[in-house]
Amino acid sequence: MDEWFVKEVQPRMKGRSFLIRFADDMIVGFEREDDARRVMEVLPKRFERFHLTINADKTRLVPFRRPSNQQEGGKGEGTFDFLGFTHYWGKSRKGYWVLKRKTAQKRLRRSLKAIWQWCRENRHQPVREQFKMLSLKLNGHYQYYGIRFNYLMLVKVYRYVYQAWRYWLSRRCSKGNITWEKFRLFELVYPLPKPRIVHAI
């Protein structure tokens, strides 16, 4: 795919273009819409030559250009998901349009569901062991999703982990729920790693 794009596609384009690929996921960008539409027509045929098909649910044309400075509002035209992030145009604190990324909703739901499942299945493990594993899971999440403009999504995961942990610890026995007041004291003993930006990209 990479070689075909560089040797056969790009020389025929009227404007600039690029291809970014990771495993079987890729993004192809074009300066001109007519170039994008031409490649969109021939791409399925290229895949068919190798007995492959394009995922119709994930393949689409997205107008994704920097909005003009006169455009009002907090978001620009077009968004797309790639490698677990939603890419979109947004305003910086100084009022300039910048490319922003946040955790894709599908990935976020999957992460939260996995945390809930883990807390349920391991609720009878020693609390210290649960704390160590949840800390590892959070740090791993921050390592991948800890990029600029994504802090609020990290906070959402951090808070959800405590919520799920409290819920399933409360069901270890028949004594009833652990109140939030009591759980705040619990947090002082077992402080999970707080959200942080790891990558300044």
Coordinates of N, CA and C in Angstrom, one line a residue:
M1 N 0.8 -1.2 0.0 CA 0.0 0.0 0.0 C 0.9 1.3 0.0
D2 N 1.9 1.3 0.9 CA 2.7 2.5 1.0 C 3.5 2.7 -0.3
E3 N 4.0 1.6 -0.9 CA 4.8 1.7 -2.1 C 3.9 2.2 -3.3
W4 N 2.7 1.6 -3.4 CA 1.8 1.9 -4.4 C 1.4 3.4 -4.3
F5 N 1.2 3.9 -3.1 CA 0.8 5.3 -3.0 C 1.9 6.2 -3.4
V6 N 3.1 5.9 -3.0 CA 4.2 6.8 -3.3 C 4.6 6.8 -4.8
K7 N 4.6 5.6 -5.4 CA 5.1 5.5 -6.7 C 4.0 5.8 -7.8
E8 N 2.8 5.4 -7.5 CA 1.7 5.5 -8.5 C 0.7 6.6 -8.3
V9 N 0.4 6.8 -7.0 CA -0.7 7.7 -6.7 C -0.2 9.2 -6.6
Q10 N 0.8 9.4 -5.8 CA 1.2 10.8 -5.6 C 1.7 11.5 -6.8
P11 N 2.4 10.9 -7.7 CA 2.8 11.6 -9.0 C 1.6 12.0 -9.8
R12 N 0.5 11.4 -9.7 CA -0.7 11.8 -10.5 C -1.6 12.8 -9.8
M13 N -1.3 13.2 -8.6 CA -2.1 14.1 -7.9 C -1.8 15.6 -8.3
K14 N -2.8 16.4 -8.3 CA -2.6 17.8 -8.6 C -2.2 18.6 -7.4
G15 N -2.5 18.2 -6.2 CA -2.0 18.9 -5.0 C -1.2 17.9 -4.1
R16 N -0.9 18.4 -2.9 CA -0.1 17.6 -2.0 C -0.9 16.5 -1.4
S17 N -0.2 15.5 -0.9 CA -1.0 14.4 -0.3 C 0.0 13.7 0.7
F18 N -0.6 12.9 1.5 CA 0.2 12.1 2.5 C -0.5 10.8 2.9
L19 N 0.2 9.8 3.4 CA -0.4 8.6 3.9 C 0.2 8.2 5.2
I20 N -0.6 8.0 6.2 CA -0.1 7.6 7.5 C -0.8 6.2 7.8
R21 N 0.0 5.2 8.0 CA -0.5 3.9 8.3 C 0.1 3.3 9.5
F22 N -0.8 2.6 10.3 CA -0.3 1.8 11.4 C -1.0 0.4 11.3
A23 N -0.3 -0.6 11.1 CA -0.8 -2.0 10.9 C -1.9 -1.9 9.7
D24 N -3.1 -2.2 10.0 CA -4.1 -2.2 8.9 C -5.0 -0.9 8.9
D25 N -4.6 0.0 9.8 CA -5.4 1.3 9.8 C -4.5 2.4 9.1
M26 N -5.2 3.2 8.4 CA -4.5 4.3 7.7 C -5.3 5.5 7.5
I27 N -4.6 6.6 7.3 CA -5.3 7.9 6.9 C -4.6 8.4 5.7
V28 N -5.3 8.9 4.7 CA -4.8 9.5 3.5 C -5.3 10.9 3.4
G29 N -4.4 11.8 3.4 CA -4.8 13.2 3.3 C -4.5 13.9 2.0
F30 N -5.4 14.8 1.5 CA -5.2 15.4 0.2 C -5.5 16.9 0.4
E31 N -4.7 17.7 -0.4 CA -4.9 19.1 -0.4 C -6.2 19.5 -1.2
R32 N -6.4 18.7 -2.3 CA -7.6 18.9 -3.1 C -8.6 17.9 -3.0
E33 N -9.9 18.3 -3.1 CA -11.0 17.3 -2.9 C -11.1 16.4 -4.1
D34 N -10.8 16.9 -5.3 CA -10.9 16.1 -6.5 C -9.9 14.9 -6.5
D35 N -8.7 15.2 -5.9 CA -7.7 14.1 -5.8 C -8.2 13.1 -4.8
A36 N -8.8 13.5 -3.7 CA -9.3 12.5 -2.8 C -10.4 11.6 -3.4
R37 N -11.3 12.2 -4.1 CA -12.4 11.5 -4.7 C -11.9 10.5 -5.8
R38 N -10.8 10.8 -6.5 CA -10.3 9.9 -7.5 C -9.7 8.7 -6.8
V39 N -8.9 8.9 -5.8 CA -8.3 7.8 -5.1 C -9.3 7.0 -4.4
M40 N -10.4 7.6 -3.9 CA -11.5 6.9 -3.2 C -12.1 5.9 -4.2
E41 N -12.2 6.3 -5.5 CA -12.8 5.4 -6.5 C -11.9 4.2 -6.8
V42 N -10.6 4.4 -6.9 CA -9.7 3.3 -7.3 C -9.2 2.4 -6.1
L43 N -9.4 2.9 -4.9 CA -8.9 2.2 -3.7 C -9.5 0.8 -3.6
P44 N -10.9 0.7 -3.7 CA -11.5 -0.7 -3.6 C -10.9 -1.6 -4.6
K45 N -10.7 -1.1 -5.8 CA -10.2 -2.0 -6.9 C -8.7 -2.5 -6.6
R46 N -8.0 -1.6 -6.0 CA -6.6 -1.9 -5.6 C -6.6 -3.0 -4.6
F47 N -7.5 -3.0 -3.6 CA -7.7 -4.0 -2.6 C -8.1 -5.3 -3.2
E48 N -9.0 -5.2 -4.1 CA -9.6 -6.5 -4.7 C -8.5 -7.3 -5.4
R49 N -7.5 -6.6 -5.9 CA -6.4 -7.3 -6.6 C -5.7 -8.3 -5.7
F50 N -5.7 -8.0 -4.4 CA -5.1 -8.8 -3.4 C -6.1 -9.6 -2.5
H51 N -7.3 -9.7 -3.1 CA -8.4 -10.4 -2.4 C -8.7 -9.8 -1.0
L52 N -8.7 -8.5 -1.0 CA -9.0 -7.8 0.3 C -10.2 -6.9 0.1
T53 N -10.8 -6.5 1.1 CA -12.0 -5.6 1.0 C -11.8 -4.5 2.0
I54 N -12.3 -3.3 1.7 CA -12.3 -2.2 2.6 C -13.4 -2.2 3.5
N55 N -13.2 -1.9 4.8 CA -14.3 -1.8 5.8 C -15.1 -0.5 5.5
A56 N -16.3 -0.7 5.0 CA -17.2 0.4 4.6 C -17.6 1.3 5.7
D57 N -17.6 0.7 6.9 CA -18.0 1.5 8.1 C -16.9 2.5 8.5
K58 N -15.7 2.1 8.2 CA -14.6 3.0 8.6 C -14.0 3.9 7.5
T59 N -14.4 3.6 6.3 CA -13.8 4.3 5.2 C -14.8 5.4 4.7
R60 N -14.3 6.6 4.7 CA -15.1 7.7 4.3 C -14.3 9.0 4.0
L61 N -14.9 9.9 3.2 CA -14.2 11.1 3.0 C -14.6 12.1 4.0
V62 N -13.7 12.8 4.6 CA -13.9 13.8 5.7 C -13.3 15.1 5.3
P63 N -14.1 16.2 5.1 CA -13.5 17.5 4.9 C -12.9 18.0 6.2
F64 N -11.6 18.1 6.2 CA -10.9 18.4 7.4 C -9.8 19.5 7.2
R65 N -10.3 20.7 7.1 CA -9.4 21.8 6.9 C -9.4 22.8 8.0
R66 N -8.4 23.6 8.2 CA -8.3 24.5 9.3 C -9.4 25.6 9.0
P67 N -10.3 25.9 10.0 CA -11.3 26.9 9.8 C -10.6 28.3 9.7
S68 N -11.3 29.2 9.1 CA -10.8 30.6 9.0 C -10.9 31.3 10.4
N69 N -10.0 32.2 10.6 CA -10.0 32.9 11.9 C -11.3 33.7 12.2
Q70 N -12.1 34.0 11.1 CA -13.3 34.7 11.3 C -14.5 33.8 11.7
Q71 N -14.2 32.5 11.6 CA -15.3 31.5 12.0 C -15.5 31.5 13.5
E72 N -16.7 31.6 13.9 CA -17.0 31.6 15.3 C -17.3 30.2 15.8
G73 N -17.4 30.0 17.1 CA -17.7 28.7 17.6 C -16.4 28.0 18.1
G74 N -16.6 26.9 18.9 CA -15.4 26.3 19.5 C -14.9 25.1 18.7
K75 N -15.6 24.7 17.7 CA -15.2 23.5 16.9 C -15.3 23.7 15.4
G76 N -14.4 23.2 14.7 CA -14.4 23.3 13.2 C -15.1 22.2 12.5
E77 N -15.0 22.2 11.2 CA -15.7 21.2 10.4 C -14.9 19.9 10.4
G78 N -15.7 18.8 10.5 CA -15.1 17.4 10.3 C -14.3 16.9 11.5
T79 N -14.6 15.6 11.8 CA -13.8 14.9 12.8 C -13.6 13.5 12.3
F80 N -12.5 12.8 12.8 CA -12.3 11.4 12.5 C -11.6 10.7 13.6
D81 N -11.7 9.4 13.7 CA -11.1 8.6 14.7 C -9.9 7.9 14.1
F82 N -8.8 7.9 14.8 CA -7.6 7.1 14.3 C -6.8 6.7 15.5
L83 N -6.5 5.5 15.6 CA -5.6 4.9 16.7 C -6.1 5.2 18.1
G84 N -7.5 5.2 18.2 CA -8.1 5.4 19.5 C -8.3 6.9 19.9
F85 N -8.0 7.8 19.0 CA -8.3 9.2 19.3 C -9.2 9.8 18.3
T86 N -10.0 10.8 18.7 CA -10.9 11.6 17.9 C -10.1 12.8 17.6
H87 N -9.9 13.1 16.3 CA -9.1 14.3 15.8 C -10.1 15.3 15.4
Y88 N -10.0 16.6 15.9 CA -10.9 17.6 15.5 C -10.2 19.0 15.7
W89 N -10.8 20.0 15.1 CA -10.3 21.4 15.2 C -11.0 22.1 16.4
G90 N -10.2 22.7 17.2 CA -10.7 23.5 18.3 C -9.9 24.7 18.5
K91 N -10.5 25.6 19.4 CA -9.8 26.9 19.7 C -8.8 26.7 20.8
S92 N -7.6 27.3 20.7 CA -6.7 27.3 21.8 C -7.1 28.4 22.8
R93 N -6.4 28.5 23.9 CA -6.7 29.5 24.9 C -6.5 30.9 24.4
K94 N -5.6 31.1 23.4 CA -5.4 32.4 22.8 C -6.4 32.7 21.6
G95 N -7.3 31.7 21.3 CA -8.2 31.9 20.3 C -7.9 31.5 18.9
Y96 N -6.7 30.7 18.8 CA -6.3 30.2 17.5 C -6.9 28.8 17.3
W97 N -7.1 28.5 16.0 CA -7.5 27.2 15.6 C -6.3 26.2 15.7
V98 N -6.5 25.1 16.4 CA -5.4 24.1 16.5 C -6.0 22.7 16.4
L99 N -5.2 21.8 16.0 CA -5.7 20.4 15.9 C -5.6 19.8 17.3
K100 N -6.8 19.3 17.7 CA -6.9 18.6 19.0 C -7.2 17.2 18.9
R101 N -6.9 16.4 19.9 CA -7.2 15.0 20.0 C -7.8 14.7 21.4
K102 N -8.7 13.8 21.4 CA -9.3 13.3 22.6 C -9.6 11.8 22.5
T103 N -9.7 11.1 23.6 CA -10.0 9.7 23.5 C -11.3 9.4 22.8
A104 N -11.3 8.5 21.8 CA -12.5 8.2 21.1 C -13.5 7.6 22.0
Q105 N -14.8 7.9 21.8 CA -15.8 7.4 22.6 C -15.9 5.9 22.7
K106 N -15.6 5.2 21.5 CA -15.7 3.8 21.5 C -14.6 3.2 22.4
R107 N -13.4 3.8 22.3 CA -12.3 3.3 23.2 C -12.5 3.6 24.6
L108 N -13.1 4.8 24.9 CA -13.4 5.1 26.3 C -14.4 4.2 26.9
R109 N -15.5 3.9 26.2 CA -16.5 2.9 26.7 C -15.8 1.5 26.9
R110 N -15.0 1.1 26.0 CA -14.3 -0.2 26.2 C -13.4 -0.2 27.4
S111 N -12.7 0.9 27.7 CA -11.8 1.0 28.8 C -12.6 1.0 30.1
L112 N -13.7 1.7 30.2 CA -14.5 1.8 31.4 C -15.2 0.4 31.7
K113 N -15.6 -0.2 30.6 CA -16.2 -1.5 30.8 C -15.2 -2.6 31.3
A114 N -14.0 -2.5 30.8 CA -13.0 -3.4 31.2 C -12.6 -3.2 32.7
I115 N -12.6 -1.9 33.2 CA -12.3 -1.6 34.6 C -13.4 -2.2 35.4
W116 N -14.6 -1.9 35.0 CA -15.8 -2.4 35.8 C -15.7 -3.9 36.0
Q117 N -15.4 -4.6 34.8 CA -15.4 -6.1 34.8 C -14.2 -6.5 35.7
W118 N -13.1 -5.9 35.7 CA -11.9 -6.3 36.5 C -12.2 -6.1 38.0
C119 N -12.8 -5.0 38.4 CA -13.2 -4.8 39.8 C -14.2 -5.8 40.3
R120 N -15.1 -6.2 39.4 CA -16.1 -7.2 39.8 C -15.5 -8.5 40.0
E121 N -14.6 -8.9 39.1 CA -14.0 -10.3 39.2 C -12.9 -10.4 40.2
N122 N -12.4 -9.3 40.7 CA -11.2 -9.3 41.6 C -11.6 -8.7 43.0
R123 N -12.9 -8.5 43.2 CA -13.2 -7.8 44.5 C -12.8 -8.5 45.7
H124 N -12.6 -9.8 45.7 CA -12.2 -10.5 46.9 C -10.7 -10.7 47.1
Q125 N -10.0 -10.1 46.1 CA -8.5 -10.1 46.3 C -8.1 -9.1 47.4
P126 N -6.9 -9.3 48.0 CA -6.5 -8.3 49.0 C -6.5 -6.9 48.4
V127 N -7.0 -6.0 49.2 CA -7.1 -4.6 48.8 C -5.8 -4.0 48.2
R128 N -4.7 -4.4 48.9 CA -3.4 -3.9 48.4 C -3.1 -4.4 47.0
E129 N -3.4 -5.6 46.8 CA -3.1 -6.2 45.4 C -4.0 -5.5 44.4
Q130 N -5.3 -5.2 44.8 CA -6.2 -4.5 43.8 C -5.6 -3.1 43.5
F131 N -5.1 -2.5 44.6 CA -4.6 -1.1 44.4 C -3.4 -1.1 43.5
K132 N -2.5 -2.1 43.6 CA -1.4 -2.2 42.7 C -1.8 -2.4 41.3
M133 N -2.7 -3.3 41.0 CA -3.2 -3.6 39.7 C -3.9 -2.4 39.1
L134 N -4.8 -1.7 39.8 CA -5.5 -0.6 39.3 C -4.5 0.6 39.0
S135 N -3.5 0.7 39.8 CA -2.5 1.7 39.6 C -1.8 1.5 38.3
L136 N -1.4 0.2 38.0 CA -0.8 -0.2 36.8 C -1.7 0.1 35.6
K137 N -2.9 -0.2 35.7 CA -3.9 0.0 34.6 C -4.0 1.5 34.3
L138 N -4.1 2.3 35.4 CA -4.2 3.8 35.1 C -3.0 4.3 34.5
N139 N -1.8 3.9 35.0 CA -0.6 4.4 34.5 C -0.4 4.0 33.0
G140 N -0.8 2.8 32.7 CA -0.8 2.4 31.3 C -1.7 3.2 30.4
H141 N -2.9 3.5 30.9 CA -3.8 4.4 30.2 C -3.3 5.8 30.0
Y142 N -2.6 6.3 31.0 CA -2.0 7.7 30.9 C -0.9 7.7 29.9
Q143 N -0.1 6.6 29.9 CA 1.0 6.5 28.9 C 0.6 6.6 27.5
Y144 N -0.6 6.0 27.2 CA -1.1 6.1 25.8 C -1.9 7.3 25.5
Y145 N -2.9 7.6 26.4 CA -3.8 8.7 26.1 C -3.4 10.0 26.7
G146 N -2.3 10.0 27.4 CA -1.9 11.3 28.1 C -1.3 12.3 27.2
I147 N -2.1 12.9 26.3 CA -1.6 13.9 25.3 C -2.3 15.2 25.6
R148 N -1.7 16.3 25.0 CA -2.4 17.6 25.2 C -3.8 17.6 24.7
F149 N -4.6 18.4 25.4 CA -6.1 18.6 25.1 C -6.9 17.4 25.5
N150 N -6.3 16.3 26.1 CA -7.1 15.1 26.5 C -7.2 15.0 28.0
Y151 N -6.8 16.0 28.7 CA -6.8 15.8 30.2 C -8.1 15.5 30.8
L152 N -9.2 16.1 30.3 CA -10.5 15.9 30.9 C -11.0 14.5 30.7
M153 N -10.6 13.8 29.6 CA -10.9 12.4 29.4 C -10.1 11.5 30.3
L154 N -8.9 11.9 30.7 CA -8.1 11.2 31.6 C -8.8 11.3 33.0
V155 N -9.3 12.5 33.4 CA -10.0 12.7 34.6 C -11.2 11.8 34.7
K156 N -11.9 11.7 33.6 CA -13.1 10.9 33.6 C -12.8 9.4 33.9
V157 N -11.7 8.9 33.4 CA -11.3 7.5 33.6 C -10.9 7.4 35.1
Y158 N -10.1 8.3 35.6 CA -9.6 8.3 37.0 C -10.8 8.2 38.0
R159 N -11.8 9.1 37.7 CA -12.9 9.1 38.7 C -13.7 7.8 38.5
Y160 N -13.8 7.3 37.3 CA -14.6 6.1 37.2 C -14.0 4.9 37.9
V161 N -12.6 4.9 37.9 CA -12.0 3.8 38.5 C -12.3 3.7 40.0
Y162 N -12.3 4.9 40.7 CA -12.6 5.0 42.1 C -14.1 4.6 42.3
Q163 N -15.0 5.0 41.4 CA -16.4 4.7 41.5 C -16.6 3.2 41.4
A164 N -16.0 2.6 40.4 CA -16.1 1.1 40.2 C -15.5 0.3 41.4
W165 N -14.4 0.8 41.9 CA -13.7 0.1 43.0 C -14.5 0.2 44.2
R166 N -15.1 1.4 44.5 CA -15.9 1.5 45.7 C -17.1 0.6 45.6
Y167 N -17.8 0.6 44.4 CA -19.0 -0.2 44.2 C -18.7 -1.7 44.5
W168 N -17.7 -2.2 44.0 CA -17.4 -3.7 44.1 C -16.8 -4.0 45.4
L169 N -16.1 -3.1 46.1 CA -15.6 -3.4 47.4 C -16.8 -3.4 48.4
S170 N -17.8 -2.6 48.1 CA -19.0 -2.6 49.0 C -19.7 -3.9 48.9
R171 N -19.5 -4.7 47.9 CA -20.2 -6.0 47.7 C -19.3 -7.2 48.1
R172 N -18.3 -7.0 48.8 CA -17.5 -8.1 49.3 C -18.2 -8.8 50.4
C173 N -19.1 -8.2 51.2 CA -19.8 -8.8 52.3 C -21.2 -8.2 52.4
S174 N -21.9 -8.6 53.4 CA -23.3 -8.2 53.5 C -23.5 -7.0 54.5
K175 N -22.4 -6.3 54.7 CA -22.4 -5.2 55.7 C -23.0 -3.9 55.1
G176 N -23.2 -3.9 53.8 CA -23.7 -2.7 53.2 C -22.7 -1.9 52.4
N177 N -23.1 -0.8 51.8 CA -22.2 0.0 51.0 C -21.2 0.7 51.8
I178 N -20.1 1.0 51.2 CA -19.1 1.9 51.8 C -19.4 3.3 51.4
T179 N -19.7 4.1 52.4 CA -20.1 5.5 52.1 C -19.0 6.3 51.5
W180 N -19.3 7.3 50.7 CA -18.3 8.2 50.1 C -17.4 8.8 51.2
E181 N -18.0 9.2 52.3 CA -17.2 9.8 53.4 C -16.1 8.8 53.9
K182 N -16.5 7.6 54.1 CA -15.6 6.5 54.5 C -14.6 6.2 53.4
F183 N -15.1 6.2 52.2 CA -14.2 5.9 51.1 C -13.1 7.0 50.8
R184 N -13.4 8.2 51.2 CA -12.4 9.3 51.0 C -11.2 9.1 52.0
L185 N -11.5 8.5 53.1 CA -10.4 8.1 54.0 C -9.6 7.0 53.4
F186 N -10.3 6.1 52.8 CA -9.7 4.9 52.1 C -8.8 5.4 51.0
E187 N -9.2 6.5 50.3 CA -8.3 7.1 49.2 C -7.0 7.6 49.8
L188 N -7.0 8.1 51.0 CA -5.8 8.6 51.6 C -4.7 7.5 51.8
V189 N -5.2 6.3 52.0 CA -4.3 5.2 52.2 C -3.9 4.5 50.9
Y190 N -4.8 4.5 50.0 CA -4.6 3.9 48.7 C -4.9 5.0 47.6
P191 N -3.9 5.9 47.4 CA -4.1 7.0 46.4 C -3.7 6.5 45.0
L192 N -4.7 6.4 44.2 CA -4.4 6.0 42.8 C -3.7 7.1 42.0
P193 N -2.9 6.8 41.1 CA -2.1 7.8 40.3 C -3.1 8.8 39.6
K194 N -2.8 10.0 39.8 CA -3.7 11.1 39.2 C -3.4 11.3 37.7
P195 N -4.4 11.8 37.0 CA -4.2 12.0 35.5 C -3.0 13.0 35.3
R196 N -2.3 12.7 34.2 CA -1.2 13.6 33.9 C -1.0 13.5 32.3
I197 N -0.5 14.6 31.8 CA -0.1 14.6 30.4 C 1.3 14.1 30.2
V198 N 1.5 13.0 29.5 CA 2.7 12.4 29.3 C 3.4 12.8 28.0
H199 N 2.6 13.1 26.9 CA 3.2 13.4 25.6 C 2.7 14.8 25.2
A200 N 3.6 15.7 24.9 CA 3.3 17.1 24.5 C 3.1 17.1 23.0
I201 N 2.1 16.4 22.5 CA 1.9 16.4 21.1 C 0.4 16.8 20.8

